[in-house]
Amino acid sequence: MQEQVAMIVGAGTSGLAIAACLSQQSIPYMILEREDCIASLWKKYAYDRLHLHLAKELCELPYMSFPASYPKYVPKNMFTQYLDDYVSHFKISPMYQRNVESAEYNEVSKRWFVKARNASSGEVEIYCAKFLVVATGETTNPYIPEVEGLNTFTGEVLHSTQFKSGKDFKNKNVLVVGSGNSGMEIALDLANHGAKTSIIVRSLIHILSREMMDFARILMKYLKPSLLESLVVMLSKLVYGDLTKYGIRRPTEGPFYMKRMYGKYPLLDVGTCKKIKSGEIQVKSVE
């Protein structure tokens, strides 16, 4: 059994940030990561055109800023390079291919006992720590729902974590299921590469631009949340107009309220709406 003061589960951005903060306080720690690299969502499961949706100053990790040469909205390859530099700078050394199966707190010893399966050996390893930080993220495991007829569908089926670029789908009919930020941006990438693209929009969604988010970030220091939400929704209506004729409906609750209460993010548009209005992306509604 290996013992450490602090145990971090997950070597994504949050886990790396915690590790750096502990290092700054000279607190010994250990990181368990089930993949074979840091930030696997970015390095292995993200599409090529992905950029940070928020300005870089909002996304940098503790104690290390992005290089001044980086653009305001950092692309995937630059972000992963920044994370590699971050790991090197703070000498972070995760233990890879450790899939945590359980964590129990012992009231007598005041310690956490963590069981993790070593993917290389297949053995279960036990770790002990005074403090436990779970940094596994909110989008850890890909999910494909049961869809009637999917098992007899003869075409290609991909989860968004398997999609890299629309260049392989030119002139093909492609249906994107899901209208979150990933789904909308994948639909845009497909349309840009000449695919005949449709997207299913089931939920009510708020659509904002990056500039609106920057605007809201500044005004939130001075306005009440309800007033700020009303202003942002008004801006969205002015910029995007009535989208109901394209199959997109807005919620009655504000975008930031919905994030806070339900964990639903607003859509940050980077060009998809223009493609929908032009007919290059067809919206399919599902009741």
Coordinates of N, CA and C in Angstrom, one line a residue, residues 42-206:
W42 N -8.6 16.4 -24.3 CA -8.1 17.3 -25.3 C -7.1 16.6 -26.2
K43 N -6.3 15.7 -25.7 CA -5.3 15.1 -26.6 C -5.8 13.9 -27.4
K44 N -6.8 13.2 -26.9 CA -7.3 12.0 -27.6 C -8.7 12.1 -28.1
Y45 N -9.5 12.9 -27.5 CA -11.0 12.8 -27.8 C -11.6 14.1 -28.2
A46 N -10.8 15.0 -28.7 CA -11.4 16.3 -29.1 C -11.2 16.5 -30.6
Y47 N -12.1 17.1 -31.3 CA -12.0 17.4 -32.7 C -10.9 18.4 -33.0
D48 N -10.4 18.4 -34.3 CA -9.3 19.2 -34.6 C -9.5 20.7 -34.5
R49 N -10.7 21.2 -34.9 CA -10.9 22.6 -35.0 C -11.2 23.3 -33.6
L50 N -11.3 22.5 -32.6 CA -11.6 23.0 -31.3 C -10.7 24.1 -30.8
H51 N -11.4 25.2 -30.3 CA -10.7 26.3 -29.6 C -11.3 26.4 -28.2
L52 N -10.6 27.1 -27.3 CA -11.2 27.5 -26.0 C -12.3 28.5 -26.4
H53 N -13.5 28.3 -25.8 CA -14.6 29.2 -26.1 C -14.6 30.5 -25.3
L54 N -13.7 30.5 -24.3 CA -13.6 31.7 -23.5 C -12.2 32.3 -23.7
A55 N -12.1 33.6 -23.4 CA -10.8 34.3 -23.6 C -9.7 33.6 -22.8
K56 N -8.5 33.6 -23.3 CA -7.4 32.9 -22.7 C -7.2 33.3 -21.2
E57 N -7.4 34.5 -20.9 CA -7.1 35.0 -19.5 C -8.1 34.3 -18.5
L58 N -9.2 33.8 -19.0 CA -10.1 33.1 -18.1 C -9.8 31.6 -18.0
C59 N -8.9 31.1 -18.8 CA -8.7 29.6 -18.9 C -7.3 29.2 -18.5
E60 N -6.5 30.1 -18.1 CA -5.1 29.7 -17.7 C -5.1 29.1 -16.4
L61 N -4.2 28.2 -16.1 CA -4.1 27.5 -14.9 C -3.3 28.3 -13.9
P62 N -3.4 28.0 -12.6 CA -2.7 28.8 -11.5 C -1.2 28.8 -11.7
Y63 N -0.7 30.0 -11.5 CA 0.8 30.2 -11.4 C 1.5 30.2 -12.8
M64 N 0.7 30.1 -13.9 CA 1.4 30.1 -15.2 C 0.4 30.6 -16.2
S65 N 0.7 31.8 -16.8 CA -0.1 32.4 -17.8 C 0.2 31.8 -19.2
F66 N -0.7 32.0 -20.1 CA -0.5 31.6 -21.5 C 0.6 32.5 -22.0
P67 N 1.4 32.0 -23.0 CA 2.4 32.9 -23.6 C 1.7 34.1 -24.3
A68 N 2.3 35.2 -24.3 CA 1.7 36.4 -24.9 C 1.4 36.3 -26.4
S69 N 2.1 35.4 -27.0 CA 1.9 35.2 -28.5 C 0.7 34.4 -28.8
Y70 N 0.1 33.7 -27.8 CA -1.1 32.9 -28.0 C -2.3 33.9 -28.4
P71 N -3.2 33.4 -29.3 CA -4.4 34.2 -29.6 C -5.3 34.3 -28.5
K72 N -6.3 35.2 -28.6 CA -7.3 35.3 -27.5 C -8.1 34.0 -27.2
Y73 N -8.4 33.3 -28.3 CA -9.1 32.1 -28.2 C -8.2 31.0 -28.6
V74 N -7.7 30.2 -27.7 CA -6.5 29.3 -27.9 C -7.0 28.1 -28.6
P75 N -6.4 27.7 -29.7 CA -6.7 26.4 -30.4 C -6.2 25.2 -29.6
K76 N -6.8 24.1 -30.0 CA -6.5 22.8 -29.3 C -5.0 22.5 -29.2
N77 N -4.3 22.6 -30.3 CA -2.8 22.2 -30.3 C -2.0 23.1 -29.4
M78 N -2.3 24.4 -29.4 CA -1.6 25.3 -28.5 C -2.0 25.1 -27.0
F79 N -3.2 24.7 -26.8 CA -3.6 24.5 -25.4 C -2.9 23.2 -24.8
T80 N -2.9 22.2 -25.6 CA -2.2 21.0 -25.2 C -0.7 21.2 -25.0
Q81 N -0.1 22.0 -25.8 CA 1.3 22.4 -25.6 C 1.5 23.1 -24.3
Y82 N 0.6 24.1 -24.0 CA 0.6 24.8 -22.8 C 0.5 23.8 -21.6
L83 N -0.4 22.8 -21.7 CA -0.5 21.9 -20.6 C 0.8 21.0 -20.4
D84 N 1.4 20.6 -21.5 CA 2.6 19.9 -21.4 C 3.7 20.7 -20.8
D85 N 3.8 22.0 -21.1 CA 4.7 22.9 -20.5 C 4.4 23.1 -19.0
Y86 N 3.2 23.1 -18.7 CA 2.7 23.3 -17.3 C 3.2 22.1 -16.5
V87 N 3.0 20.9 -17.0 CA 3.5 19.7 -16.3 C 5.0 19.7 -16.1
S88 N 5.7 20.1 -17.1 CA 7.2 20.1 -17.0 C 7.6 21.1 -16.0
H89 N 7.0 22.3 -16.0 CA 7.4 23.4 -15.1 C 7.2 23.0 -13.7
F90 N 6.1 22.3 -13.4 CA 5.8 22.0 -12.0 C 6.2 20.6 -11.6
K91 N 6.8 19.9 -12.6 CA 7.3 18.5 -12.4 C 6.2 17.6 -11.9
I92 N 5.1 17.6 -12.6 CA 4.0 16.8 -12.3 C 4.1 15.4 -12.9
S93 N 4.0 14.4 -12.2 CA 4.3 13.0 -12.7 C 3.1 12.1 -12.3
P94 N 2.0 12.1 -13.1 CA 0.9 11.2 -12.8 C 1.2 9.8 -12.9
M95 N 0.5 8.9 -12.2 CA 0.6 7.5 -12.4 C -0.5 7.1 -13.3
Y96 N -0.1 6.7 -14.5 CA -1.0 6.5 -15.6 C -1.6 5.1 -15.6
Q97 N -2.7 5.0 -16.3 CA -3.4 3.7 -16.4 C -3.9 3.1 -15.1
R98 N -4.3 4.0 -14.2 CA -4.8 3.6 -12.9 C -6.3 4.0 -12.9
N99 N -7.2 3.0 -13.0 CA -8.6 3.2 -13.0 C -9.1 3.1 -11.6
V100 N -9.5 4.1 -11.0 CA -10.0 4.1 -9.6 C -11.4 3.4 -9.5
E101 N -11.5 2.4 -8.7 CA -12.7 1.6 -8.6 C -13.5 1.9 -7.3
S102 N -12.8 2.4 -6.3 CA -13.5 2.8 -5.0 C -12.6 3.7 -4.2
A103 N -13.3 4.5 -3.3 CA -12.6 5.3 -2.3 C -13.4 5.3 -1.1
E104 N -12.8 4.9 0.0 CA -13.5 4.9 1.3 C -12.8 5.6 2.4
Y105 N -13.5 6.3 3.2 CA -12.9 7.1 4.3 C -13.0 6.3 5.6
N106 N -11.9 6.2 6.3 CA -11.8 5.4 7.5 C -11.8 6.5 8.7
E107 N -12.9 6.4 9.5 CA -13.1 7.4 10.6 C -12.0 7.2 11.7
V108 N -11.5 6.0 11.8 CA -10.6 5.8 12.9 C -9.2 6.3 12.5
S109 N -8.7 6.0 11.3 CA -7.4 6.4 10.9 C -7.4 7.8 10.3
K110 N -8.6 8.3 10.0 CA -8.8 9.6 9.3 C -8.0 9.6 8.0
R111 N -8.2 8.6 7.3 CA -7.5 8.4 6.0 C -8.5 7.9 4.9
W112 N -8.2 8.3 3.7 CA -8.9 7.8 2.5 C -8.1 6.5 2.0
F113 N -8.9 5.5 1.7 CA -8.3 4.3 1.1 C -8.8 4.1 -0.3
V114 N -8.0 4.2 -1.3 CA -8.4 4.2 -2.7 C -7.9 3.0 -3.3
K115 N -8.8 2.3 -4.0 CA -8.5 1.1 -4.8 C -8.5 1.5 -6.3
A116 N -7.4 1.1 -7.0 CA -7.3 1.4 -8.4 C -6.7 0.2 -9.1
R117 N -7.3 -0.1 -10.3 CA -6.8 -1.2 -11.1 C -5.8 -0.7 -12.1
N118 N -4.6 -1.4 -12.0 CA -3.5 -1.1 -12.9 C -3.9 -1.7 -14.3
A119 N -4.1 -0.9 -15.3 CA -4.5 -1.4 -16.6 C -3.4 -2.3 -17.3
S120 N -2.1 -2.0 -16.9 CA -1.0 -2.8 -17.5 C -0.9 -4.2 -16.9
S121 N -1.0 -4.3 -15.6 CA -0.9 -5.6 -14.9 C -2.2 -6.3 -14.6
G122 N -3.3 -5.5 -14.5 CA -4.6 -6.0 -14.1 C -4.7 -6.1 -12.6
E123 N -3.7 -5.8 -11.9 CA -3.8 -5.9 -10.4 C -4.5 -4.7 -9.8
V124 N -5.1 -4.9 -8.7 CA -5.7 -3.8 -7.9 C -4.7 -3.3 -6.9
E125 N -4.4 -2.0 -6.9 CA -3.5 -1.4 -6.0 C -4.3 -0.5 -5.0
I126 N -3.7 -0.5 -3.8 CA -4.4 0.3 -2.7 C -3.5 1.5 -2.4
Y127 N -4.1 2.6 -2.3 CA -3.4 3.9 -1.9 C -4.1 4.5 -0.7
C128 N -3.3 5.2 0.1 CA -3.8 5.8 1.3 C -3.4 7.2 1.4
A129 N -4.4 8.1 1.7 CA -4.1 9.5 1.8 C -5.0 10.2 2.8
K130 N -4.4 11.3 3.3 CA -5.2 12.1 4.3 C -6.3 12.9 3.6
F131 N -6.0 13.4 2.4 CA -6.9 14.2 1.6 C -7.1 13.6 0.2
L132 N -8.4 13.7 -0.2 CA -8.7 13.1 -1.6 C -9.3 14.2 -2.4
V133 N -8.8 14.4 -3.6 CA -9.4 15.4 -4.6 C -9.9 14.6 -5.8
V134 N -11.2 14.6 -6.1 CA -11.7 14.0 -7.3 C -11.8 15.0 -8.4
A135 N -11.0 14.8 -9.4 CA -10.9 15.8 -10.5 C -11.1 15.1 -11.8
T136 N -12.3 14.3 -11.9 CA -12.6 13.5 -13.0 C -13.4 14.2 -14.1
G137 N -13.8 15.4 -13.8 CA -14.6 16.2 -14.8 C -16.0 15.8 -14.9
E138 N -16.8 16.6 -15.7 CA -18.2 16.4 -15.8 C -18.6 15.7 -17.1
T139 N -17.6 15.5 -18.0 CA -17.9 14.8 -19.3 C -16.9 13.7 -19.5
T140 N -16.8 12.8 -18.5 CA -15.7 11.8 -18.5 C -16.0 10.7 -19.4
N141 N -17.2 10.2 -19.4 CA -17.5 8.9 -20.1 C -18.4 9.2 -21.3
P142 N -18.0 8.8 -22.5 CA -18.9 8.9 -23.7 C -20.2 8.2 -23.5
Y143 N -21.3 8.7 -24.0 CA -22.6 8.0 -23.8 C -23.3 8.0 -25.2
I144 N -23.7 6.9 -25.6 CA -24.6 6.8 -26.8 C -25.9 6.1 -26.4
P145 N -27.0 6.9 -26.5 CA -28.3 6.3 -26.0 C -28.8 5.2 -26.9
E146 N -29.7 4.5 -26.4 CA -30.3 3.4 -27.2 C -31.3 4.1 -28.2
V147 N -31.1 3.9 -29.5 CA -31.9 4.5 -30.5 C -32.5 3.4 -31.4
E148 N -33.8 3.4 -31.5 CA -34.4 2.3 -32.3 C -33.9 2.3 -33.7
G149 N -33.5 1.2 -34.2 CA -33.0 1.0 -35.5 C -31.5 1.2 -35.7
L150 N -30.9 1.7 -34.6 CA -29.4 2.0 -34.8 C -28.6 0.7 -35.0
N151 N -29.1 -0.4 -34.4 CA -28.3 -1.6 -34.6 C -28.4 -2.2 -36.0
T152 N -29.4 -1.7 -36.8 CA -29.5 -2.2 -38.2 C -29.1 -1.1 -39.2
F153 N -28.7 0.0 -38.7 CA -28.2 1.1 -39.6 C -26.9 0.7 -40.2
T154 N -26.8 0.8 -41.6 CA -25.6 0.3 -42.3 C -24.6 1.4 -42.5
G155 N -24.9 2.6 -42.1 CA -23.9 3.7 -42.2 C -22.9 3.7 -41.1
E156 N -22.0 4.7 -41.1 CA -21.1 4.9 -40.0 C -21.7 5.6 -38.8
V157 N -21.4 5.1 -37.6 CA -21.9 5.8 -36.4 C -20.6 6.2 -35.6
L158 N -20.5 7.5 -35.2 CA -19.4 8.0 -34.4 C -19.9 8.7 -33.2
H159 N -19.3 8.5 -32.1 CA -19.5 9.4 -31.0 C -18.6 10.7 -31.2
S160 N -19.0 11.8 -30.6 CA -18.3 13.0 -30.9 C -16.8 12.9 -30.4
T161 N -16.5 12.0 -29.5 CA -15.1 11.9 -29.0 C -14.3 11.2 -30.1
Q162 N -14.9 10.6 -31.1 CA -14.2 9.9 -32.2 C -14.1 10.8 -33.4
F163 N -14.8 11.9 -33.4 CA -14.8 12.7 -34.6 C -13.6 13.6 -34.6
K164 N -12.9 13.8 -35.7 CA -11.7 14.6 -35.7 C -11.9 15.8 -36.7
S165 N -12.4 15.5 -37.9 CA -12.5 16.5 -38.9 C -13.6 16.2 -39.9
G166 N -14.2 17.2 -40.5 CA -15.2 16.9 -41.5 C -14.7 16.6 -42.9
K167 N -13.4 16.6 -43.1 CA -12.8 16.5 -44.4 C -13.1 15.1 -45.0
D168 N -13.3 14.1 -44.1 CA -13.6 12.7 -44.6 C -15.1 12.5 -45.0
F169 N -15.9 13.6 -44.8 CA -17.3 13.4 -45.0 C -17.9 14.2 -46.2
K170 N -17.0 14.7 -47.0 CA -17.4 15.6 -48.2 C -18.5 14.8 -49.0
N171 N -19.6 15.6 -49.3 CA -20.7 15.1 -50.1 C -21.5 13.9 -49.5
K172 N -21.2 13.6 -48.2 CA -21.9 12.6 -47.5 C -23.1 13.2 -46.7
N173 N -24.1 12.4 -46.5 CA -25.2 12.8 -45.7 C -24.9 12.5 -44.2
V174 N -24.8 13.5 -43.4 CA -24.4 13.3 -42.0 C -25.5 13.9 -41.1
L175 N -25.9 13.2 -40.1 CA -26.8 13.7 -39.1 C -26.1 13.8 -37.7
V176 N -26.1 15.0 -37.2 CA -25.5 15.2 -35.8 C -26.6 15.2 -34.8
V177 N -26.5 14.3 -33.8 CA -27.5 14.2 -32.8 C -26.9 14.9 -31.5
G178 N -27.6 16.0 -31.2 CA -27.1 16.7 -30.0 C -26.8 18.2 -30.4
S179 N -27.3 19.1 -29.7 CA -27.1 20.5 -30.1 C -26.4 21.3 -29.0
G180 N -25.5 20.6 -28.3 CA -24.7 21.4 -27.4 C -23.5 22.0 -28.2
N181 N -22.6 22.6 -27.5 CA -21.5 23.2 -28.2 C -20.7 22.3 -29.1
S182 N -20.4 21.1 -28.6 CA -19.7 20.1 -29.5 C -20.5 19.8 -30.7
G183 N -21.8 19.5 -30.6 CA -22.6 19.1 -31.7 C -22.7 20.2 -32.7
M184 N -22.9 21.4 -32.3 CA -23.1 22.6 -33.2 C -21.8 22.8 -33.9
E185 N -20.7 22.7 -33.2 CA -19.4 23.0 -33.9 C -19.0 21.9 -34.8
I186 N -19.3 20.6 -34.5 CA -19.0 19.5 -35.4 C -19.9 19.7 -36.7
A187 N -21.1 20.1 -36.5 CA -22.0 20.4 -37.7 C -21.4 21.5 -38.6
L188 N -20.9 22.5 -38.0 CA -20.2 23.6 -38.7 C -19.0 23.0 -39.5
D189 N -18.2 22.2 -38.8 CA -17.0 21.7 -39.5 C -17.4 20.8 -40.6
L190 N -18.4 20.0 -40.5 CA -18.9 19.1 -41.5 C -19.4 20.0 -42.7
A191 N -20.2 21.0 -42.5 CA -20.7 21.9 -43.5 C -19.5 22.6 -44.2
N192 N -18.5 23.0 -43.5 CA -17.4 23.7 -44.1 C -16.6 22.8 -45.0
H193 N -16.7 21.5 -44.8 CA -16.0 20.5 -45.6 C -16.9 19.9 -46.7
G194 N -18.1 20.4 -46.9 CA -18.9 20.0 -48.0 C -19.8 18.8 -47.7
A195 N -20.0 18.5 -46.4 CA -20.9 17.4 -46.1 C -22.4 17.9 -46.1
K196 N -23.3 17.1 -46.5 CA -24.8 17.5 -46.4 C -25.2 17.2 -45.0
T197 N -25.2 18.3 -44.2 CA -25.3 18.2 -42.8 C -26.7 18.6 -42.2
S198 N -27.2 17.7 -41.3 CA -28.4 18.0 -40.5 C -28.0 17.8 -39.1
I199 N -28.8 18.5 -38.2 CA -28.6 18.4 -36.8 C -29.9 18.3 -36.1
I200 N -30.0 17.4 -35.1 CA -31.2 17.3 -34.3 C -31.1 18.2 -33.1
V201 N -32.1 19.1 -33.0 CA -32.2 20.0 -31.9 C -33.5 19.7 -31.1
R202 N -33.3 19.1 -29.9 CA -34.4 18.7 -29.1 C -34.7 19.7 -28.0
S203 N -33.6 20.2 -27.4 CA -33.8 21.1 -26.2 C -33.9 22.6 -26.6
L204 N -34.5 23.3 -25.7 CA -34.5 24.8 -25.8 C -33.1 25.3 -25.6
I205 N -32.5 26.2 -26.4 CA -31.1 26.6 -26.2 C -31.0 28.1 -26.3
H206 N -30.1 28.6 -25.5 CA -29.7 30.0 -25.7 C -28.4 30.1 -26.6

